[in-house]
């Protein structure tokens, strides 16, 4: 039994087309690419913690003199509470280490966060 090319060629082409399109016909899995959470790190360089209860005003000179006490006593950076907020929601809270460093992990990307530092009592 001899098959003609009129029969074999369409069978080969249809088979090749089905193999190529097999990837398009598969049902997608439930796994989504998702997002990669980010990290926010920083250093509280001049935490403006003073022994005075008076708030610093903009009329009291240039900013480099506002935190003179803290610049001389860097240990005040340790234990500063740092709060990460988005809008009115508090996202995370951490405390600085002895070098004034802080880190927030698992932070959703693409948002405008506000970081607020509170000096210890």
PDB file of C-alpha atoms in Angstrom:
ATOM      1  CA  UNK A   1       0.000   0.000   0.000  1.00  0.00           C
ATOM      2  CA  UNK A   2       1.480   3.239  -1.153  1.00  0.00           C
ATOM      3  CA  UNK A   3       0.343   6.586   0.285  1.00  0.00           C
ATOM      4  CA  UNK A   4       0.451   9.641  -1.875  1.00  0.00           C
ATOM      5  CA  UNK A   5       1.953  12.960  -0.844  1.00  0.00           C
ATOM      6  CA  UNK A   6      -1.506  14.496  -1.138  1.00  0.00           C
ATOM      7  CA  UNK A   7      -2.486  12.560   1.972  1.00  0.00           C
ATOM      8  CA  UNK A   8       0.796  12.504   3.933  1.00  0.00           C
ATOM      9  CA  UNK A   9       1.705  16.193   3.585  1.00  0.00           C
ATOM     10  CA  UNK A  10      -1.563  17.549   5.086  1.00  0.00           C
ATOM     11  CA  UNK A  11      -1.320  15.022   7.942  1.00  0.00           C
ATOM     12  CA  UNK A  12       2.244  16.153   8.721  1.00  0.00           C
ATOM     13  CA  UNK A  13       1.287  19.842   8.548  1.00  0.00           C
ATOM     14  CA  UNK A  14      -1.755  19.386  10.772  1.00  0.00           C
ATOM     15  CA  UNK A  15       0.310  17.364  13.276  1.00  0.00           C
ATOM     16  CA  UNK A  16       3.029  20.034  13.371  1.00  0.00           C
ATOM     17  CA  UNK A  17       0.437  22.770  13.833  1.00  0.00           C
ATOM     18  CA  UNK A  18      -1.217  20.889  16.712  1.00  0.00           C
ATOM     19  CA  UNK A  19       2.145  20.389  18.411  1.00  0.00           C
ATOM     20  CA  UNK A  20       2.976  24.106  18.083  1.00  0.00           C
ATOM     21  CA  UNK A  21      -0.419  25.225  19.364  1.00  0.00           C
ATOM     22  CA  UNK A  22      -0.481  22.754  22.254  1.00  0.00           C
ATOM     23  CA  UNK A  23       1.080  25.362  24.564  1.00  0.00           C
ATOM     24  CA  UNK A  24      -1.661  27.873  23.746  1.00  0.00           C
ATOM     25  CA  UNK A  25      -4.447  25.457  24.543  1.00  0.00           C
ATOM     26  CA  UNK A  26      -3.248  24.563  28.045  1.00  0.00           C
ATOM     27  CA  UNK A  27      -5.285  25.892  30.957  1.00  0.00           C
ATOM     28  CA  UNK A  28      -3.199  28.413  32.931  1.00  0.00           C
ATOM     29  CA  UNK A  29      -2.148  27.368  36.403  1.00  0.00           C
ATOM     30  CA  UNK A  30      -3.305  29.123  39.548  1.00  0.00           C
ATOM     31  CA  UNK A  31       0.206  30.382  40.183  1.00  0.00           C
ATOM     32  CA  UNK A  32       0.540  34.064  39.437  1.00  0.00           C
ATOM     33  CA  UNK A  33       3.810  35.913  39.128  1.00  0.00           C
ATOM     34  CA  UNK A  34       2.758  38.157  42.013  1.00  0.00           C
ATOM     35  CA  UNK A  35       5.037  40.887  43.297  1.00  0.00           C
ATOM     36  CA  UNK A  36       8.368  40.990  45.021  1.00  0.00           C
ATOM     37  CA  UNK A  37       8.145  42.730  48.391  1.00  0.00           C
ATOM     38  CA  UNK A  38      10.696  45.431  49.019  1.00  0.00           C
ATOM     39  CA  UNK A  39      12.825  46.669  51.879  1.00  0.00           C
ATOM     40  CA  UNK A  40      13.192  50.187  53.237  1.00  0.00           C
ATOM     41  CA  UNK A  41      16.357  50.949  55.205  1.00  0.00           C
ATOM     42  CA  UNK A  42      17.719  54.152  56.635  1.00  0.00           C
ATOM     43  CA  UNK A  43      19.705  55.888  59.334  1.00  0.00           C
ATOM     44  CA  UNK A  44      18.446  58.470  61.801  1.00  0.00           C
ATOM     45  CA  UNK A  45      21.392  60.840  61.392  1.00  0.00           C
ATOM     46  CA  UNK A  46      20.310  63.668  63.681  1.00  0.00           C
ATOM     47  CA  UNK A  47      17.225  62.586  65.617  1.00  0.00           C
ATOM     48  CA  UNK A  48      16.612  66.003  67.216  1.00  0.00           C
ATOM     49  CA  UNK A  49      16.172  64.497  70.666  1.00  0.00           C
ATOM     50  CA  UNK A  50      16.908  67.129  73.247  1.00  0.00           C
ATOM     51  CA  UNK A  51      16.516  67.426  76.948  1.00  0.00           C
ATOM     52  CA  UNK A  52      14.281  70.439  76.386  1.00  0.00           C
ATOM     53  CA  UNK A  53      10.518  70.111  76.104  1.00  0.00           C
ATOM     54  CA  UNK A  54      10.428  73.123  73.793  1.00  0.00           C
ATOM     55  CA  UNK A  55       9.733  72.315  70.134  1.00  0.00           C
ATOM     56  CA  UNK A  56      12.248  73.503  67.572  1.00  0.00           C
ATOM     57  CA  UNK A  57      10.975  76.358  65.440  1.00  0.00           C
ATOM     58  CA  UNK A  58      12.171  77.377  62.015  1.00  0.00           C
ATOM     59  CA  UNK A  59      13.045  80.822  63.361  1.00  0.00           C
ATOM     60  CA  UNK A  60      15.679  79.429  65.739  1.00  0.00           C
ATOM     61  CA  UNK A  61      18.414  79.474  63.131  1.00  0.00           C
ATOM     62  CA  UNK A  62      19.518  77.104  60.439  1.00  0.00           C
ATOM     63  CA  UNK A  63      18.750  73.369  60.740  1.00  0.00           C
ATOM     64  CA  UNK A  64      22.357  72.416  61.483  1.00  0.00           C
ATOM     65  CA  UNK A  65      22.009  74.087  64.915  1.00  0.00           C
ATOM     66  CA  UNK A  66      18.592  72.631  65.749  1.00  0.00           C
ATOM     67  CA  UNK A  67      20.059  69.303  66.850  1.00  0.00           C
ATOM     68  CA  UNK A  68      23.400  70.383  68.285  1.00  0.00           C
ATOM     69  CA  UNK A  69      22.927  68.278  71.411  1.00  0.00           C
ATOM     70  CA  UNK A  70      22.238  65.163  69.323  1.00  0.00           C
ATOM     71  CA  UNK A  71      25.242  65.770  67.092  1.00  0.00           C
ATOM     72  CA  UNK A  72      27.438  65.733  70.169  1.00  0.00           C
ATOM     73  CA  UNK A  73      25.687  62.733  71.774  1.00  0.00           C
ATOM     74  CA  UNK A  74      25.194  60.089  69.090  1.00  0.00           C
ATOM     75  CA  UNK A  75      23.957  57.515  71.602  1.00  0.00           C
ATOM     76  CA  UNK A  76      20.553  59.209  71.395  1.00  0.00           C
ATOM     77  CA  UNK A  77      20.043  57.500  68.030  1.00  0.00           C
ATOM     78  CA  UNK A  78      19.714  54.156  69.781  1.00  0.00           C
ATOM     79  CA  UNK A  79      16.156  53.159  70.601  1.00  0.00           C
ATOM     80  CA  UNK A  80      14.397  55.690  68.370  1.00  0.00           C
ATOM     81  CA  UNK A  81      10.971  54.337  67.394  1.00  0.00           C
ATOM     82  CA  UNK A  82      10.468  54.488  63.615  1.00  0.00           C
ATOM     83  CA  UNK A  83       6.945  54.132  62.208  1.00  0.00           C
ATOM     84  CA  UNK A  84       6.100  53.422  58.564  1.00  0.00           C
ATOM     85  CA  UNK A  85       2.682  54.659  57.439  1.00  0.00           C
ATOM     86  CA  UNK A  86       0.740  54.666  54.192  1.00  0.00           C
ATOM     87  CA  UNK A  87      -2.075  57.185  54.222  1.00  0.00           C
ATOM     88  CA  UNK A  88      -3.568  56.872  57.691  1.00  0.00           C
ATOM     89  CA  UNK A  89      -2.646  53.194  58.071  1.00  0.00           C
ATOM     90  CA  UNK A  90       0.331  52.164  60.185  1.00  0.00           C
ATOM     91  CA  UNK A  91       2.199  49.567  58.122  1.00  0.00           C
ATOM     92  CA  UNK A  92       5.101  48.686  60.428  1.00  0.00           C
ATOM     93  CA  UNK A  93       7.048  49.831  63.479  1.00  0.00           C
ATOM     94  CA  UNK A  94      10.685  49.233  64.347  1.00  0.00           C
ATOM     95  CA  UNK A  95      13.401  50.617  66.608  1.00  0.00           C
ATOM     96  CA  UNK A  96      16.838  51.874  65.622  1.00  0.00           C
ATOM     97  CA  UNK A  97      19.962  50.000  66.646  1.00  0.00           C
ATOM     98  CA  UNK A  98      22.982  51.586  68.358  1.00  0.00           C
ATOM     99  CA  UNK A  99      24.096  53.108  65.029  1.00  0.00           C
ATOM    100  CA  UNK A 100      20.713  54.678  64.284  1.00  0.00           C
ATOM    101  CA  UNK A 101      19.915  52.159  61.535  1.00  0.00           C
ATOM    102  CA  UNK A 102      16.430  50.807  60.855  1.00  0.00           C
ATOM    103  CA  UNK A 103      14.910  48.367  58.353  1.00  0.00           C
ATOM    104  CA  UNK A 104      11.379  47.622  57.191  1.00  0.00           C
ATOM    105  CA  UNK A 105      10.981  44.327  55.299  1.00  0.00           C
ATOM    106  CA  UNK A 106       8.133  42.852  53.231  1.00  0.00           C
ATOM    107  CA  UNK A 107       7.031  46.300  52.056  1.00  0.00           C
ATOM    108  CA  UNK A 108       4.661  46.475  49.083  1.00  0.00           C
ATOM    109  CA  UNK A 109       6.300  48.341  46.181  1.00  0.00           C
ATOM    110  CA  UNK A 110       4.887  51.370  44.399  1.00  0.00           C
ATOM    111  CA  UNK A 111       3.417  53.222  47.375  1.00  0.00           C
ATOM    112  CA  UNK A 112       4.306  56.595  48.862  1.00  0.00           C
ATOM    113  CA  UNK A 113       5.171  55.779  52.458  1.00  0.00           C
ATOM    114  CA  UNK A 114       5.819  58.221  55.283  1.00  0.00           C
ATOM    115  CA  UNK A 115       8.533  57.451  57.834  1.00  0.00           C
ATOM    116  CA  UNK A 116       8.212  59.099  61.247  1.00  0.00           C
ATOM    117  CA  UNK A 117      10.791  58.882  64.044  1.00  0.00           C
ATOM    118  CA  UNK A 118       9.819  59.247  67.706  1.00  0.00           C
ATOM    119  CA  UNK A 119      12.551  59.806  70.266  1.00  0.00           C
ATOM    120  CA  UNK A 120      12.411  57.652  73.402  1.00  0.00           C
ATOM    121  CA  UNK A 121      11.014  59.245  76.548  1.00  0.00           C
TER     122      UNK A 121
END
